[in-house]
Tab-separated table of C-alpha atoms and ligand atoms in Angstrom:
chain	number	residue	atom	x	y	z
A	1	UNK	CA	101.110	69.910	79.254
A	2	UNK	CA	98.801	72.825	78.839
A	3	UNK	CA	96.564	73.410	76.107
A	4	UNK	CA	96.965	75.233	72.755
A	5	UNK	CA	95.890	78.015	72.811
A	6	UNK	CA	96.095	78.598	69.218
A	7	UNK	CA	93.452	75.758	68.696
A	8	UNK	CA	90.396	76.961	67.103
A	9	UNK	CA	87.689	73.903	67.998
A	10	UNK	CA	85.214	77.128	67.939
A	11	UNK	CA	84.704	76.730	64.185
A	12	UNK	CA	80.842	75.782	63.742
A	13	UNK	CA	79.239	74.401	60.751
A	14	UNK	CA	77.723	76.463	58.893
A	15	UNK	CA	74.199	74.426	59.158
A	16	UNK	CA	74.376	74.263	62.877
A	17	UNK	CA	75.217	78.193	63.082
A	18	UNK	CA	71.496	78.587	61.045
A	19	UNK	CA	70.285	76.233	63.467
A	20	UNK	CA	71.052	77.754	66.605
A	21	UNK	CA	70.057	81.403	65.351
A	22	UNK	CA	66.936	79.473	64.122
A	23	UNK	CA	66.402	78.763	68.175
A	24	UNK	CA	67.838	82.028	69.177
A	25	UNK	CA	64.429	83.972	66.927
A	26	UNK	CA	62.533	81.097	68.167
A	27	UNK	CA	63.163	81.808	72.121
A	28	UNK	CA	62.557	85.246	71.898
A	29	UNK	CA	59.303	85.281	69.696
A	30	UNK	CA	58.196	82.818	71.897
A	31	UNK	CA	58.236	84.780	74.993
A	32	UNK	CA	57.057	87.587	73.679
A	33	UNK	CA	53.141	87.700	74.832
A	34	UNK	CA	53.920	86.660	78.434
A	35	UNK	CA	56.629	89.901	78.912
A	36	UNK	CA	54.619	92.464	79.634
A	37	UNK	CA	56.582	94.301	82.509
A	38	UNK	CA	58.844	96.261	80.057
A	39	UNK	CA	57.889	99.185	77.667
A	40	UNK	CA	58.748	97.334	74.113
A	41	UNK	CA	56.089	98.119	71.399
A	42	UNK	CA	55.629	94.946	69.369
A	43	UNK	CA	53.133	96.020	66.748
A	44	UNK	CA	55.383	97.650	64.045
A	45	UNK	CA	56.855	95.163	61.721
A	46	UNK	CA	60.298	96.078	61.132
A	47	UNK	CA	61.442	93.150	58.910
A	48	UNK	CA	61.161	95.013	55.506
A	49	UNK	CA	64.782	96.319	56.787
A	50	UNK	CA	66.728	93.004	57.358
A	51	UNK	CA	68.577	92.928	54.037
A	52	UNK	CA	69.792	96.567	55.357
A	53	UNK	CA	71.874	94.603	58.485
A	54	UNK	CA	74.131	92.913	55.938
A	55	UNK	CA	76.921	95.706	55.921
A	56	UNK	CA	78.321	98.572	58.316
A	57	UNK	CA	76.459	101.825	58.055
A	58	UNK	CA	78.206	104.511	60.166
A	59	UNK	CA	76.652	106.948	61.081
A	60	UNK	CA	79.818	109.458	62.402
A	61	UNK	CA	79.693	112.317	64.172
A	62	UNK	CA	76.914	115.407	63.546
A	63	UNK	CA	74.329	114.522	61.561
A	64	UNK	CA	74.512	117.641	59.728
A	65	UNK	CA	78.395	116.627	58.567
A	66	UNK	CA	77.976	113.136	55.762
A	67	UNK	CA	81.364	111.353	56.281
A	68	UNK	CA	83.375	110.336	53.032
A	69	UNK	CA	81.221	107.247	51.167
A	70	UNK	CA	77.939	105.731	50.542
A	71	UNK	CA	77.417	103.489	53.661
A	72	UNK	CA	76.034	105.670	56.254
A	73	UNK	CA	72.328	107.157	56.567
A	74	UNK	CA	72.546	110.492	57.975
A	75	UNK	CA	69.984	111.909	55.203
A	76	UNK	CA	67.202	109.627	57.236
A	77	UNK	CA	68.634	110.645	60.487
A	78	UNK	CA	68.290	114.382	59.859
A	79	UNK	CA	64.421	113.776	58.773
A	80	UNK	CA	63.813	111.680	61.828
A	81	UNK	CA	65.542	114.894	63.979
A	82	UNK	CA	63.365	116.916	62.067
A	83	UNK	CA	59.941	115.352	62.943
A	84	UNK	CA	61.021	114.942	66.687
A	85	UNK	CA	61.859	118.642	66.252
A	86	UNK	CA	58.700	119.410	65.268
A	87	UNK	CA	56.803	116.880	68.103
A	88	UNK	CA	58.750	119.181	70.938
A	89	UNK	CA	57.965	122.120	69.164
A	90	UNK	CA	61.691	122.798	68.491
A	91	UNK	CA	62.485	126.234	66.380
A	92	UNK	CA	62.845	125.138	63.191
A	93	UNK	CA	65.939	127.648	63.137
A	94	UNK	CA	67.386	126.488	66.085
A	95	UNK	CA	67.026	122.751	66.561
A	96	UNK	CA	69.863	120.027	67.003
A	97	UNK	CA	70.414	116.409	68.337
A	98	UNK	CA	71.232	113.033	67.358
A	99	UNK	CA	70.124	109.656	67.501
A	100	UNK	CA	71.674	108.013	70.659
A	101	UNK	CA	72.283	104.373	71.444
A	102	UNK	CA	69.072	105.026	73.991
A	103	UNK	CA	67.918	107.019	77.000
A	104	UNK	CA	70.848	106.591	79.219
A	105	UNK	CA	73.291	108.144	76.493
A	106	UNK	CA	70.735	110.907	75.973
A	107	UNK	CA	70.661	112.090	79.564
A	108	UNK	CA	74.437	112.114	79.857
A	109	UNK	CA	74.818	113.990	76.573
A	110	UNK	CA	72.046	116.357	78.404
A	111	UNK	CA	74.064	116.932	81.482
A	112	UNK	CA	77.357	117.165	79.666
A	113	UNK	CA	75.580	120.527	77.968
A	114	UNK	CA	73.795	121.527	80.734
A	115	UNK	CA	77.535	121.471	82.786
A	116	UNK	CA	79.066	123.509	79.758
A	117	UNK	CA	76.510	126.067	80.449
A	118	UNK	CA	76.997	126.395	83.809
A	119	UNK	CA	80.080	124.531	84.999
A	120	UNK	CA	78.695	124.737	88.668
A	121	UNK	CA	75.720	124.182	87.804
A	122	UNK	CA	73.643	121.445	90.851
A	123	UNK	CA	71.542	118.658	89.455
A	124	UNK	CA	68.214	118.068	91.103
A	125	UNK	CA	66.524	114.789	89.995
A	126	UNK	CA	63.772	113.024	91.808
A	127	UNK	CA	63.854	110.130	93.953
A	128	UNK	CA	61.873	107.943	90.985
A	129	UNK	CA	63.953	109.205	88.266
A	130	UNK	CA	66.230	106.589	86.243
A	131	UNK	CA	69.066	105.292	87.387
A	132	UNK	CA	71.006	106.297	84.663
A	133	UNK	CA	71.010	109.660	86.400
A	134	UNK	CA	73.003	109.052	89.369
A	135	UNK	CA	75.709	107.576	87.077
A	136	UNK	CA	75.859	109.738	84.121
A	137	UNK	CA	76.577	112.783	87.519
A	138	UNK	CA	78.885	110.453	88.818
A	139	UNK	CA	80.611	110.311	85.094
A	140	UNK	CA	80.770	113.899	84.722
A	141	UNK	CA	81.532	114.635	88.304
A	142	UNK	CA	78.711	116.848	89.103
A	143	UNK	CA	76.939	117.450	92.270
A	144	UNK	CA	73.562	116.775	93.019
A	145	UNK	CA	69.858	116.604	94.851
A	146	UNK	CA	67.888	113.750	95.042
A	147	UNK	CA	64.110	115.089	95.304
A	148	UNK	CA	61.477	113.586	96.972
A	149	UNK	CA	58.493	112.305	95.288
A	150	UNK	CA	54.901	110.728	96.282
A	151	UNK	CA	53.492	107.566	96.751
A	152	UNK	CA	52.636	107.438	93.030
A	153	UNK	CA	56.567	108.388	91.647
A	154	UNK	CA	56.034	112.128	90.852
A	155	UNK	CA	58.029	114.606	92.010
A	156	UNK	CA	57.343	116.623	94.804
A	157	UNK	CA	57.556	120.390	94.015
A	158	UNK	CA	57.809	121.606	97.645
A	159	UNK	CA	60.767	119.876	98.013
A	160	UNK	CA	62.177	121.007	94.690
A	161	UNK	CA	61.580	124.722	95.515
A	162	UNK	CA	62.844	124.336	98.816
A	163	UNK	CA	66.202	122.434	97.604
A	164	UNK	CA	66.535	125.369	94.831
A	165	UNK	CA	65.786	128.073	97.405
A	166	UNK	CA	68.666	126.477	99.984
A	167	UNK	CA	71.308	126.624	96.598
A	168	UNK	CA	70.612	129.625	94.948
A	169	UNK	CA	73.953	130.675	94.787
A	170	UNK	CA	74.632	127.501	92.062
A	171	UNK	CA	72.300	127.329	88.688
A	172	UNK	CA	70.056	124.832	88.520
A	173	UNK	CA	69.595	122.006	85.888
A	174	UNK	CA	66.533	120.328	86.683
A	175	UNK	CA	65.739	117.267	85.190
A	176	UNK	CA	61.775	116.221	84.976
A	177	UNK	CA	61.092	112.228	84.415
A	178	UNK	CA	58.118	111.858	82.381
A	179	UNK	CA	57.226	108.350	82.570
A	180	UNK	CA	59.248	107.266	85.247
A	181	UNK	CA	59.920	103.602	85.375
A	182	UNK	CA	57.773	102.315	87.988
A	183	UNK	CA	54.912	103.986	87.977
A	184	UNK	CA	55.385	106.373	84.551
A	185	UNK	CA	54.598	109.425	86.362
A	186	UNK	CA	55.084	112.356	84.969
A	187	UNK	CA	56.653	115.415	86.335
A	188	UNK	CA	54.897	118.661	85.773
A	189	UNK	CA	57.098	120.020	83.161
A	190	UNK	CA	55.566	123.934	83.518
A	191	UNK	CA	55.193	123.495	87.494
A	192	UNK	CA	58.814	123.291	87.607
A	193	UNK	CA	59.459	125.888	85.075
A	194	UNK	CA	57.083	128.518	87.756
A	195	UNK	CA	59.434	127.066	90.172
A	196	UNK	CA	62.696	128.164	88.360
A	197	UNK	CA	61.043	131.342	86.973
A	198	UNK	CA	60.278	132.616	90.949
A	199	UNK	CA	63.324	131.268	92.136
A	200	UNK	CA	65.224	133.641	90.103
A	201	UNK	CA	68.104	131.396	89.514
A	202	UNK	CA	69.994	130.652	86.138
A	203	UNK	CA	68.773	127.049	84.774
A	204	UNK	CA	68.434	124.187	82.347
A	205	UNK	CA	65.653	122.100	81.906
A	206	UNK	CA	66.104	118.765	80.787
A	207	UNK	CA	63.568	116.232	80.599
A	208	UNK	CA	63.897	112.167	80.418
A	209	UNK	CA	61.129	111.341	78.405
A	210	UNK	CA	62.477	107.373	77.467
A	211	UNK	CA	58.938	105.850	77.736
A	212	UNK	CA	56.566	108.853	77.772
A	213	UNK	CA	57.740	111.306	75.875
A	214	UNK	CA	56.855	110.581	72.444
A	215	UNK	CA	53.121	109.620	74.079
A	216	UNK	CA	52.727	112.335	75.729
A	217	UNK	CA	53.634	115.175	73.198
A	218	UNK	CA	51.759	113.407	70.934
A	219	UNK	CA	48.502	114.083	73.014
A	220	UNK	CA	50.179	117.716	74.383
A	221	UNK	CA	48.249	120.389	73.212
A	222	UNK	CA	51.239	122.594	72.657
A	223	UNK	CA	51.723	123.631	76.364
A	224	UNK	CA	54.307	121.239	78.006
A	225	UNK	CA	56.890	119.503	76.530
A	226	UNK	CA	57.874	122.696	74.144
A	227	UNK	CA	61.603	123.020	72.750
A	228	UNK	CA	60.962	126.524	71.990
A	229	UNK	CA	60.136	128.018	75.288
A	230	UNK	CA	59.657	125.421	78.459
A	231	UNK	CA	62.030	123.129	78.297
A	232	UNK	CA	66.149	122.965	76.743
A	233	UNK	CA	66.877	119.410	75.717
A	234	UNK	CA	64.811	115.797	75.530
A	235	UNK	CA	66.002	112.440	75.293
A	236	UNK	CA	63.701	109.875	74.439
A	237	UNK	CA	64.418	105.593	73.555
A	238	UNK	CA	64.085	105.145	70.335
A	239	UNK	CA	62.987	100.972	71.135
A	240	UNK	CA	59.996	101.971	73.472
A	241	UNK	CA	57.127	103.228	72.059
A	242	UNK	CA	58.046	103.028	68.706
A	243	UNK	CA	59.585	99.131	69.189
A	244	UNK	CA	62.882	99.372	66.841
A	245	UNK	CA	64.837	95.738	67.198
A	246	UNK	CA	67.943	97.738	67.904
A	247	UNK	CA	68.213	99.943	71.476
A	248	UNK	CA	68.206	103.368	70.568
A	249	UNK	CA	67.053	106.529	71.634
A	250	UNK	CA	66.999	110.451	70.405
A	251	UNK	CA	68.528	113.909	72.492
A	252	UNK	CA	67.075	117.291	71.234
A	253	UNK	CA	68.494	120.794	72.266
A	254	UNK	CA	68.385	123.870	70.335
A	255	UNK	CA	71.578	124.892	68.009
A	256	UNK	CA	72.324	127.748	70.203
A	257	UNK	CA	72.800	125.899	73.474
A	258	UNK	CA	75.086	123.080	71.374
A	259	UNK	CA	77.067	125.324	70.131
A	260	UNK	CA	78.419	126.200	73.624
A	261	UNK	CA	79.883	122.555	73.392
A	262	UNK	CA	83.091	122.524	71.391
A	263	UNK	CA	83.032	121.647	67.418
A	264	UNK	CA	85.750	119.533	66.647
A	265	UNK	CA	86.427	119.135	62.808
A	266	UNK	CA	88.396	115.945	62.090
A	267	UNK	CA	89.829	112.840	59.560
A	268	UNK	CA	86.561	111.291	59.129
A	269	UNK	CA	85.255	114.608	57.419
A	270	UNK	CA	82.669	115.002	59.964
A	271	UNK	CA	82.425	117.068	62.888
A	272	UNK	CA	82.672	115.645	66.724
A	273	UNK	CA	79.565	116.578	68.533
A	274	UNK	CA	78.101	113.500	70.097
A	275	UNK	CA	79.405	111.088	72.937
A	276	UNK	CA	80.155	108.190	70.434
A	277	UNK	CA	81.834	108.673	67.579
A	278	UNK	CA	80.911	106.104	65.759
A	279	UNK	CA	77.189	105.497	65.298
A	280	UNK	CA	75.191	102.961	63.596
A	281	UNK	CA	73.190	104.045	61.141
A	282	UNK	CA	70.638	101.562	61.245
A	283	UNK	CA	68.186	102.994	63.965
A	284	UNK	CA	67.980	105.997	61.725
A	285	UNK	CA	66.190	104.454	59.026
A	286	UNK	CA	64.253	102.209	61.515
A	287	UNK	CA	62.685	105.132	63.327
A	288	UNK	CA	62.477	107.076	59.332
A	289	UNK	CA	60.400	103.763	58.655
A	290	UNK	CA	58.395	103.792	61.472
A	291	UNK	CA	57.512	107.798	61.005
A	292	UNK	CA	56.904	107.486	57.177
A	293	UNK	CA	54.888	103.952	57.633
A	294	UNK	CA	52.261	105.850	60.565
A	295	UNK	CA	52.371	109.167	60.775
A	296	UNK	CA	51.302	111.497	63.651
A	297	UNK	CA	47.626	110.268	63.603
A	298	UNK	CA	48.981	106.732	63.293
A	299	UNK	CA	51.205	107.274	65.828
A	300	UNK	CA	48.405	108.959	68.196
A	301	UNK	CA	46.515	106.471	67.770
A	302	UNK	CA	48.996	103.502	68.790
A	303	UNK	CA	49.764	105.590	71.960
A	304	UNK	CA	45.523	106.060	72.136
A	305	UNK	CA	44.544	102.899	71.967
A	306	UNK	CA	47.254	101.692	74.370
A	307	UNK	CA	45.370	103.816	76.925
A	308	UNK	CA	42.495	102.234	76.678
A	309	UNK	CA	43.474	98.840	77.099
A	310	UNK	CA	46.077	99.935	80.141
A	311	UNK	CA	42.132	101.110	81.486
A	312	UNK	CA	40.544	98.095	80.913
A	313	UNK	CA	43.515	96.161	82.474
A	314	UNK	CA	43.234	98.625	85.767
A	315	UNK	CA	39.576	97.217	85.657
A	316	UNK	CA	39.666	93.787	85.114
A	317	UNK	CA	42.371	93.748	87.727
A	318	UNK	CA	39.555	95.483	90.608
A	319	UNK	CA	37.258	93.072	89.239
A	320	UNK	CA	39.081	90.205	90.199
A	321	UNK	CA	40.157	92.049	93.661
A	322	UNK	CA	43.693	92.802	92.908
A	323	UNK	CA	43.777	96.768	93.292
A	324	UNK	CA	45.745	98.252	90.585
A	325	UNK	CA	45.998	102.015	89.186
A	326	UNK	CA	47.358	103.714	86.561
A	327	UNK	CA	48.195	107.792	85.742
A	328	UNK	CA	45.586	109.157	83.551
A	329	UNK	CA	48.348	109.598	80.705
A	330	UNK	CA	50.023	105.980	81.066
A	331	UNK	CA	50.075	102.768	79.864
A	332	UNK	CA	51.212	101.285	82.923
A	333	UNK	CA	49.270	99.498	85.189
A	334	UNK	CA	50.626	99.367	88.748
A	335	UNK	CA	49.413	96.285	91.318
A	336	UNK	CA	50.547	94.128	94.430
A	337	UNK	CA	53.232	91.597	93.150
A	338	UNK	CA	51.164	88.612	91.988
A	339	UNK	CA	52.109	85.363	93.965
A	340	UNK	CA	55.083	83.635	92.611
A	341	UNK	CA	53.096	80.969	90.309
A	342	UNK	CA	51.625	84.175	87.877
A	343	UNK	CA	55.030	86.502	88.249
A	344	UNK	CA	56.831	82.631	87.314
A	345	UNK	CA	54.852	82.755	83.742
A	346	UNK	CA	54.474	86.408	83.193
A	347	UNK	CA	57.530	88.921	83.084
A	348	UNK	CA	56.752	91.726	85.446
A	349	UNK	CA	58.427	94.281	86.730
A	350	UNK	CA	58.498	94.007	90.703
A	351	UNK	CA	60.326	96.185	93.228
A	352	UNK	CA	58.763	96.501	97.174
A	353	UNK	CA	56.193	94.217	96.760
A	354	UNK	CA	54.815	96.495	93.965
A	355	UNK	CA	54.735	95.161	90.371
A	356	UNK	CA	53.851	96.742	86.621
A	357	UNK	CA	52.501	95.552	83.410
A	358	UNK	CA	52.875	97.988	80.393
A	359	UNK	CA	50.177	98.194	77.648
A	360	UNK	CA	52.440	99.097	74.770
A	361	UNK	CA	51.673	99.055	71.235
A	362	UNK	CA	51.045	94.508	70.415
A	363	UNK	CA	49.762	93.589	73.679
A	364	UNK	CA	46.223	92.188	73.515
A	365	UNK	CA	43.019	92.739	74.984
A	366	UNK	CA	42.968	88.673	75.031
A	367	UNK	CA	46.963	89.002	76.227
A	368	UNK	CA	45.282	91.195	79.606
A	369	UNK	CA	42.128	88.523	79.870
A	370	UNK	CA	44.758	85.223	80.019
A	371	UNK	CA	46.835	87.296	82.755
A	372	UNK	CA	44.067	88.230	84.689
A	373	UNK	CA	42.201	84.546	84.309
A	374	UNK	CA	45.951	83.195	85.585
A	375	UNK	CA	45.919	85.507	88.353
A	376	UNK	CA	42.381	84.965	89.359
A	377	UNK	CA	42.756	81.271	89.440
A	378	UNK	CA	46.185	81.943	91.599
A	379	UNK	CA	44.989	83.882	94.334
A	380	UNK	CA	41.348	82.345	94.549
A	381	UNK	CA	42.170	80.088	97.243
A	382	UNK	CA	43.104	83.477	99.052
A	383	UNK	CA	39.593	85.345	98.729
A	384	UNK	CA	38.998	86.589	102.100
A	385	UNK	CA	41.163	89.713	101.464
A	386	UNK	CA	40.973	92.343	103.465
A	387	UNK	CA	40.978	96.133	101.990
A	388	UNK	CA	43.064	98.880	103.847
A	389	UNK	CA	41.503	102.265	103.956
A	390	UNK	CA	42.024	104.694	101.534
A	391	UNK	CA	41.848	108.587	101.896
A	392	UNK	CA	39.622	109.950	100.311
A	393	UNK	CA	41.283	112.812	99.081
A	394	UNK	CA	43.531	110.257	97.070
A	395	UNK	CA	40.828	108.257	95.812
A	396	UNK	CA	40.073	108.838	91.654
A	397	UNK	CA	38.458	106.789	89.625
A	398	UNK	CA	41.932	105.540	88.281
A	399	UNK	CA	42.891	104.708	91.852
A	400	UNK	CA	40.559	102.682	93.659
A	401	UNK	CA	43.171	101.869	95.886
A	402	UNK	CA	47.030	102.213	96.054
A	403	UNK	CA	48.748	99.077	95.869
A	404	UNK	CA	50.555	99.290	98.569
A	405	UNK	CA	47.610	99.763	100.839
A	406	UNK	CA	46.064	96.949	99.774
A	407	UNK	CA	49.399	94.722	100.072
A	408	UNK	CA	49.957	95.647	103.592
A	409	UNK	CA	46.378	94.604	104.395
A	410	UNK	CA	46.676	90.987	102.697
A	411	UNK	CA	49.896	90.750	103.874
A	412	UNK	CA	48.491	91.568	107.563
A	413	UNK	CA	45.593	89.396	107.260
B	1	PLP	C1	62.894	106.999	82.473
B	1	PLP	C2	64.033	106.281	81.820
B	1	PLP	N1	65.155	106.959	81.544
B	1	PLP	C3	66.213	106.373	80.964
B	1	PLP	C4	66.185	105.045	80.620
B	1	PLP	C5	67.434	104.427	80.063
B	1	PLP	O1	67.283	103.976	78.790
B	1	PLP	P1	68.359	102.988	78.138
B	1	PLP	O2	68.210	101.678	78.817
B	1	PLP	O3	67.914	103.013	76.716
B	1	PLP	O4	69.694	103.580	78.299
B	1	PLP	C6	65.032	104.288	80.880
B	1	PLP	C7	64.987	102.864	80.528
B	1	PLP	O5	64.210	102.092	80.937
B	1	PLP	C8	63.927	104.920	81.491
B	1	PLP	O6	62.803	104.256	81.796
């Protein structure tokens, strides 16, 4: 005979449900100093809003359209818009967006107005640019040009201008990484803007700013990563740099290019401009938390001090003869993937024999010394490495040596 399959033997008690969410927190606090290879900041205590999780808050539709009842938060969302608004410089008469369930949904809800504008409209996106990319043009069945990039993930703009020059019968919507996921490089947000302007063609700008964005228009001073005049829309993840608990994220445009989407009143009261309908309104008053509790200086200063310690790592790591660099802007520190007994203890992020730690906000100075003292002893029985040649011209004082050169050489020797 089969089985019921109307018997419930699911039904926990209630002390062993506690229990194993008990172990649940447990695990992932636990793990939390070793997993450095992904950009979560840790430092902002977020617990003041747990009593907030104990009901729905639905965030519907616009953000500039409250739904019928109490239990949504679109009052914080609008004030969070606002002071991302004002970070990309956004007119403060013709600003929109909303807060996304993270980067990936931002970039589609980018191309989705960037394709309303210009229905044949080509996407160029570089070679180190997010995955999410290639899917959200496969989603929206769009065409478009994978651009080449350098050795350290940024995009290369002789390639760009050539790929616009060889379409210029199609308008171009360009979308710039900045902090790209392997190396967070950062496209040159006003290169490519030259490159559009002499190229004549008709364009939109987008830029993927998930990890870098907030950091780096922060320290802008007022020339980049500008809503008003170089670029058209920015998403950014809202769990990154500023650490929420929930994934999230944030999409800016200005009003007038939304309004080319369609505005669909409807039952809920609210008006239909975002991918999801429903929202939750929780990141809203994370993020509102997170603004209100720092401020722009505090919030500089996070993304300053997590600079520093991303230099000190690239140091430590050529002290101990394991070559690692870093962009000037980032807080990721790239290096030869550790031998199996340090990449076994510590979460990296490792792809071609090239891994990344990520000095967000909460990791330590002493969090750096125990990795680099566990790498150290690892590869100390290996100490006659030999160094590959570097070219001068590429040499910095951020990059001793590319990883990959040095890689090749140990692996060679
Ligand atoms: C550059 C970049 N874009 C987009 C995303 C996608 O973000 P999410 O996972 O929140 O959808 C990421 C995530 O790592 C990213 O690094």
């Amino acid at each position: 005979m089969s089985p019921d399959p109307f018997r419930d033997d699911s039904v926990t008690d209630p002390e062993d449900l506690l229990a194993e969410l008990a172990a649940v927190g447990a695990a992932a606090a636990a793990g939390r100093a070793t997993r450095v290879g992904f950009p979560v900041a840790t430092d902002i205590d977020y617990s003041p809003l747990a009593p907030l999780f104990a009901g729905l808050l639905n965030n519907i539709g616009d953000p500039w359209t409250d739904p019928a009842g109490t239990n949504h938060t679109k009052q914080y969302e609008r004030e969070v818009l606002d002071w991302f608004g004002d970070l990309f410089r956004a007119p403060a008469t013709d600003r929109w967006g909303y807060l996304t369930s993270g980067g990936t949904e931002g970039n589609l809800y980018a191309l989705y107005l960037a394709r309303a504008r210009f229905p044949k409209g080509l996407v160029y996106y570089s070679a180190d640019a997010h995955y999410s990319l290639p899917k959200c043009v496969d989603i929206l069945g769009m065409d478009a040009v994978v651009i080449r990039t350098d050795e350290r993930g940024e995009m290369d703009y002789d390639d760009l201008a050539r790929m616009i020059d060889q379409h210029r019968d199609r308008p171009a919507i360009v979308v710039a990484t900045c902090g790209t996921t392997m190396t967070e490089a950062a496209d040159d947000v006003p290169r490519i803007r030259r490159i559009l302007a002499r190229a004549a063609v008709r364009h939109h700008l987008h830029v993927d700013g998930a990890l870098a964005g907030v950091p780096l228009a922060l320290a802008d001073d007022g020339s980049t990563l500008r809503l008003d005049t170089t670029i058209d829309s920015v998403s950014i993840s809202g769990y990154k740099f500023l650490g929420t608990p929930v994934p999230c994220g944030v999409v800016l445009t200005r009003r007038t290019l939304q309004q080319q989407l369609g505005q669909t009143p409807n039952y809920t009261a609210t008006v239909d401009t975002t991918i999801s309908g429903s929202r939750s309104g929780h990141p809203a008053l994370l993020l509102w938390y997170a603004i209100r509790s720092l401020g722009h200086a505090g919030m500089r200063e996070r993304a300053d001090r997590a600079r520093e310690l991303a230099a000190y790592t690239v140091d430590r790591l050529n002290e101990v003869d394991w070559p690692a660099w870093r962009h000037e802007h980032a807080f990721t520190v790239v290096f030869p993937t550790p031998p199996a007994e340090v990449t076994a203890k510590w979460v990296l992020a490792s792809s071609d024999g090239r891994s990344h730690l990520i000095c967000m906000p909460g990791v330590t100075k002493e969090g750096i010394d125990a990795f680099v003292a566990d790498l150290a002893a690892a590869v100390a029985p290996r100490a006659h490495r030999r160094r590959a040649p570097v070219p001068r011209s590429r040499r910095t004082a951020e990059t001793p040596v590319p990883a990959e050169a040095a890689l090749s050489a140990q692996v060679a020797s």
